[in-house]
CSV table of C-alpha atoms in Angstrom, one decimal:
chain,number,residue,atom,x,y,z
A,1,MET,CA,7.9,1.5,11.5
A,2,GLN,CA,7.9,5.2,10.7
A,3,LYS,CA,9.4,5.4,13.9
A,4,LYS,CA,12.8,3.6,12.5
A,5,LEU,CA,12.5,5.3,9.7
A,6,PHE,CA,12.7,8.9,11.5
A,7,LEU,CA,15.7,8.0,13.6
A,8,GLY,CA,17.5,6.4,11.0
A,9,VAL,CA,17.4,9.9,9.0
A,10,GLY,CA,18.3,11.7,12.4
A,11,PHE,CA,21.2,10.0,12.8
A,12,LEU,CA,22.4,10.0,9.0
A,13,LEU,CA,21.6,14.2,9.1
A,14,THR,CA,23.7,14.3,12.5
A,15,PHE,CA,26.4,12.3,10.9
A,16,LEU,CA,27.1,14.9,7.8
A,17,LEU,CA,26.3,18.3,10.1
A,18,LEU,CA,29.4,16.9,12.7
A,19,MET,CA,31.4,15.6,9.4
A,20,PRO,CA,34.5,17.7,8.9
A,21,ALA,CA,34.1,19.8,6.0
A,22,SER,CA,37.1,18.5,4.4
A,23,LEU,CA,35.9,14.9,4.3
A,24,ILE,CA,32.9,16.2,2.4
A,25,MET,CA,33.8,18.2,-0.1
A,26,GLY,CA,37.6,16.5,-0.5
A,27,GLU,CA,40.8,17.9,-0.4
A,28,GLU,CA,41.3,22.1,-0.8
A,29,SER,CA,42.4,22.9,-4.0
A,30,ILE,CA,44.5,26.1,-2.9
A,31,LYS,CA,46.1,26.0,0.6
A,32,VAL,CA,47.8,29.9,1.6
A,33,GLU,CA,50.3,30.2,4.7
A,34,VAL,CA,51.3,33.1,5.8
A,35,ASN,CA,54.8,33.5,8.0
A,36,ASN,CA,57.0,36.0,8.5
A,37,GLU,CA,60.9,36.2,7.8
A,38,ASN,CA,61.2,34.5,11.5
A,39,GLY,CA,58.8,31.6,10.8
A,40,GLY,CA,56.0,33.1,13.2
A,41,GLU,CA,53.0,34.8,13.2
A,42,THR,CA,52.8,37.8,11.1
A,43,ARG,CA,52.7,41.4,13.1
A,44,PRO,CA,51.0,43.7,11.1
A,45,ASP,CA,52.9,47.3,9.6
A,46,LEU,CA,56.0,45.1,10.7
A,47,ASP,CA,57.1,41.8,9.5
A,48,THR,CA,57.2,41.7,6.2
A,49,ALA,CA,55.6,38.5,5.4
A,50,LYS,CA,56.2,35.1,3.0
A,51,VAL,CA,52.5,33.8,1.5
A,52,GLU,CA,52.9,30.6,0.2
A,53,LEU,CA,50.4,29.1,-1.9
A,54,THR,CA,49.7,25.6,-3.1
A,55,PHE,CA,47.8,24.6,-5.6
A,56,THR,CA,46.8,20.8,-6.1
A,57,GLU,CA,44.7,21.9,-9.6
A,58,ILE,CA,47.8,22.8,-11.6
A,59,GLU,CA,51.5,22.0,-11.8
A,60,ASN,CA,52.3,24.9,-13.6
A,61,GLY,CA,50.1,28.0,-15.1
A,62,SER,CA,49.8,31.0,-13.4
A,63,ALA,CA,47.1,32.8,-10.8
A,64,ASN,CA,45.4,36.6,-11.1
A,65,ILE,CA,45.4,37.4,-6.9
A,66,LEU,CA,42.8,40.0,-5.3
A,67,LEU,CA,43.9,41.3,-2.1
A,68,SER,CA,41.2,43.3,-0.1
A,69,SER,CA,41.8,44.5,3.3
A,70,PRO,CA,39.6,43.5,6.6
A,71,GLU,CA,36.2,46.4,6.6
A,72,ARG,CA,35.7,49.0,8.7
A,73,ASN,CA,34.4,47.4,12.4
A,74,PHE,CA,32.7,50.4,14.2
A,75,PHE,CA,33.5,48.7,17.5
A,76,SER,CA,37.7,48.3,17.5
A,77,PRO,CA,39.1,50.4,14.7
A,78,THR,CA,42.5,49.8,13.2
A,79,ASP,CA,45.2,52.3,14.1
A,80,PHE,CA,45.4,53.1,9.9
A,81,PRO,CA,41.5,53.5,9.1
A,82,ILE,CA,41.9,54.9,6.0
A,83,VAL,CA,43.1,51.4,4.6
A,84,GLU,CA,40.4,49.3,5.7
A,85,GLY,CA,37.8,47.9,3.0
A,86,THR,CA,40.7,48.4,0.4
A,87,LYS,CA,42.0,46.9,-2.3
A,88,LEU,CA,45.5,46.6,-1.9
A,89,ILE,CA,47.0,43.6,-4.7
A,90,ASP,CA,45.5,43.3,-8.2
A,91,SER,CA,48.5,41.3,-9.3
A,92,THR,CA,49.3,38.3,-11.8
A,93,ILE,CA,51.6,35.5,-10.1
A,94,LEU,CA,53.6,32.5,-11.8
A,95,VAL,CA,52.8,28.9,-10.7
A,96,GLU,CA,55.6,26.4,-10.8
A,97,ASN,CA,55.5,23.1,-9.4
A,98,GLY,CA,52.1,23.6,-7.6
A,99,LYS,CA,52.8,27.0,-5.6
A,100,ALA,CA,53.4,30.7,-6.2
A,101,GLU,CA,54.3,33.1,-3.1
A,102,PHE,CA,55.2,36.3,-2.9
A,103,ASP,CA,56.4,38.9,-0.1
A,104,TYR,CA,53.5,41.6,1.6
A,105,MET,CA,53.7,43.7,4.6
A,106,PHE,CA,50.4,43.7,6.3
A,107,PRO,CA,49.1,47.2,6.8
A,108,ILE,CA,46.7,46.4,9.6
A,109,ARG,CA,45.3,43.3,12.0
A,110,GLY,CA,42.2,41.6,10.7
A,111,ASP,CA,40.7,39.0,8.1
A,112,TYR,CA,42.3,39.8,4.4
A,113,GLN,CA,39.7,38.6,1.7
A,114,MET,CA,41.6,36.9,-1.2
A,115,LYS,CA,40.2,35.8,-4.3
A,116,VAL,CA,42.6,33.8,-6.6
A,117,GLU,CA,41.8,33.0,-10.3
A,118,VAL,CA,43.5,30.0,-11.3
A,119,LEU,CA,44.8,29.7,-14.9
A,120,ASP,CA,46.6,26.4,-16.7
A,121,GLU,CA,49.7,26.3,-18.5
A,122,ASN,CA,47.2,27.6,-21.6
A,123,GLY,CA,45.6,30.4,-19.5
A,124,THR,CA,42.1,29.0,-19.4
A,125,LEU,CA,40.4,29.6,-16.3
A,126,ALA,CA,40.9,26.0,-13.8
A,127,GLY,CA,39.2,27.2,-11.2
A,128,THR,CA,38.1,30.8,-8.7
A,129,HIS,CA,38.8,30.2,-5.3
A,130,LEU,CA,38.3,32.8,-2.5
A,131,LEU,CA,40.7,32.6,0.8
A,132,ASN,CA,40.7,33.8,4.2
A,133,ILE,CA,44.2,35.2,5.8
A,134,HIS,CA,43.8,36.3,9.4
A,135,ILE,CA,46.4,38.8,10.9
A,136,PRO,CA,46.3,38.9,14.5
A,137,GLU,CA,46.7,42.4,16.7
A,138,ASN,CA,50.6,42.6,17.3
A,139,PRO,CA,51.2,41.7,20.6
A,140,ASP,CA,53.4,44.6,21.9
A,141,GLU,CA,50.5,47.0,20.6
A,142,VAL,CA,48.0,45.1,22.7
A,143,GLN,CA,50.5,45.3,26.3
A,144,ASN,CA,50.8,48.7,25.7
A,145,ALA,CA,47.5,49.5,25.6
A,146,ILE,CA,46.9,47.5,29.6
A,147,VAL,CA,49.6,49.7,30.4
A,148,PHE,CA,48.1,52.5,29.1
A,149,VAL,CA,44.7,51.6,30.5
A,150,GLY,CA,46.3,50.7,33.7
A,151,ILE,CA,48.1,53.7,34.3
A,152,LEU,CA,44.9,55.9,33.5
A,153,VAL,CA,42.9,53.9,36.4
A,154,LEU,CA,45.7,54.7,39.4
A,155,PHE,CA,46.1,58.1,38.1
A,156,GLY,CA,41.9,58.2,38.5
A,157,PHE,CA,42.0,56.3,41.7
A,158,PHE,CA,44.8,59.1,43.0
A,159,VAL,CA,43.5,62.4,42.1
A,160,GLY,CA,40.1,60.5,43.6
A,161,LEU,CA,41.5,60.0,46.7
A,162,ILE,CA,43.3,63.4,46.6
A,163,LEU,CA,40.0,65.1,46.1
A,164,THR,CA,37.9,63.5,48.4
A,165,ALA,CA,41.0,63.8,51.2
A,166,ARG,CA,40.4,67.5,50.6
A,167,ARG,CA,36.6,67.4,50.7
A,168,GLY,CA,36.2,65.6,54.0
A,169,ARG,CA,38.7,68.5,55.6
A,170,GLY,CA,36.8,71.2,54.2
A,171,HIS,CA,33.3,69.9,55.8
A,172,ALA,CA,34.1,68.7,59.1
A,173,ILE,CA,32.5,70.4,61.9
A,174,SER,CA,34.8,70.3,65.2
């Protein structure tokens, strides 16, 4: 009997762990979408992004936005380190018809943290939400880095050939 009970509890726990979080917790109350002016992925320090927030909790009201830049990463720093780990936006925007939007140029790549405090029409706090916005690295910068490293490798190879060829001729026994 205990064996069947343990198997039943094991199956239940496995099911709950593998079940998508949206089925357990219900629908998210805020959805965030970030696109550049052409509708594609936003590139840091190049594209002005349109950040659209969709609220399911309220129809009209306001939202306090606190946007923080990605934290400093020792192994892969960005090209603009003074911005890393700083507050970028502390503002209030209007929510109309369950949507709010603003334009922003993200300065660096990485995962931005956005804290959204939603207020209803009466100014009463309806909820606080933490959101992540991922801005990928500019593909052109990645390509340029690969080309630069390739040129350095080729340069090192040819310099090594030249130096070893001269050394080999100077120490040869006739």
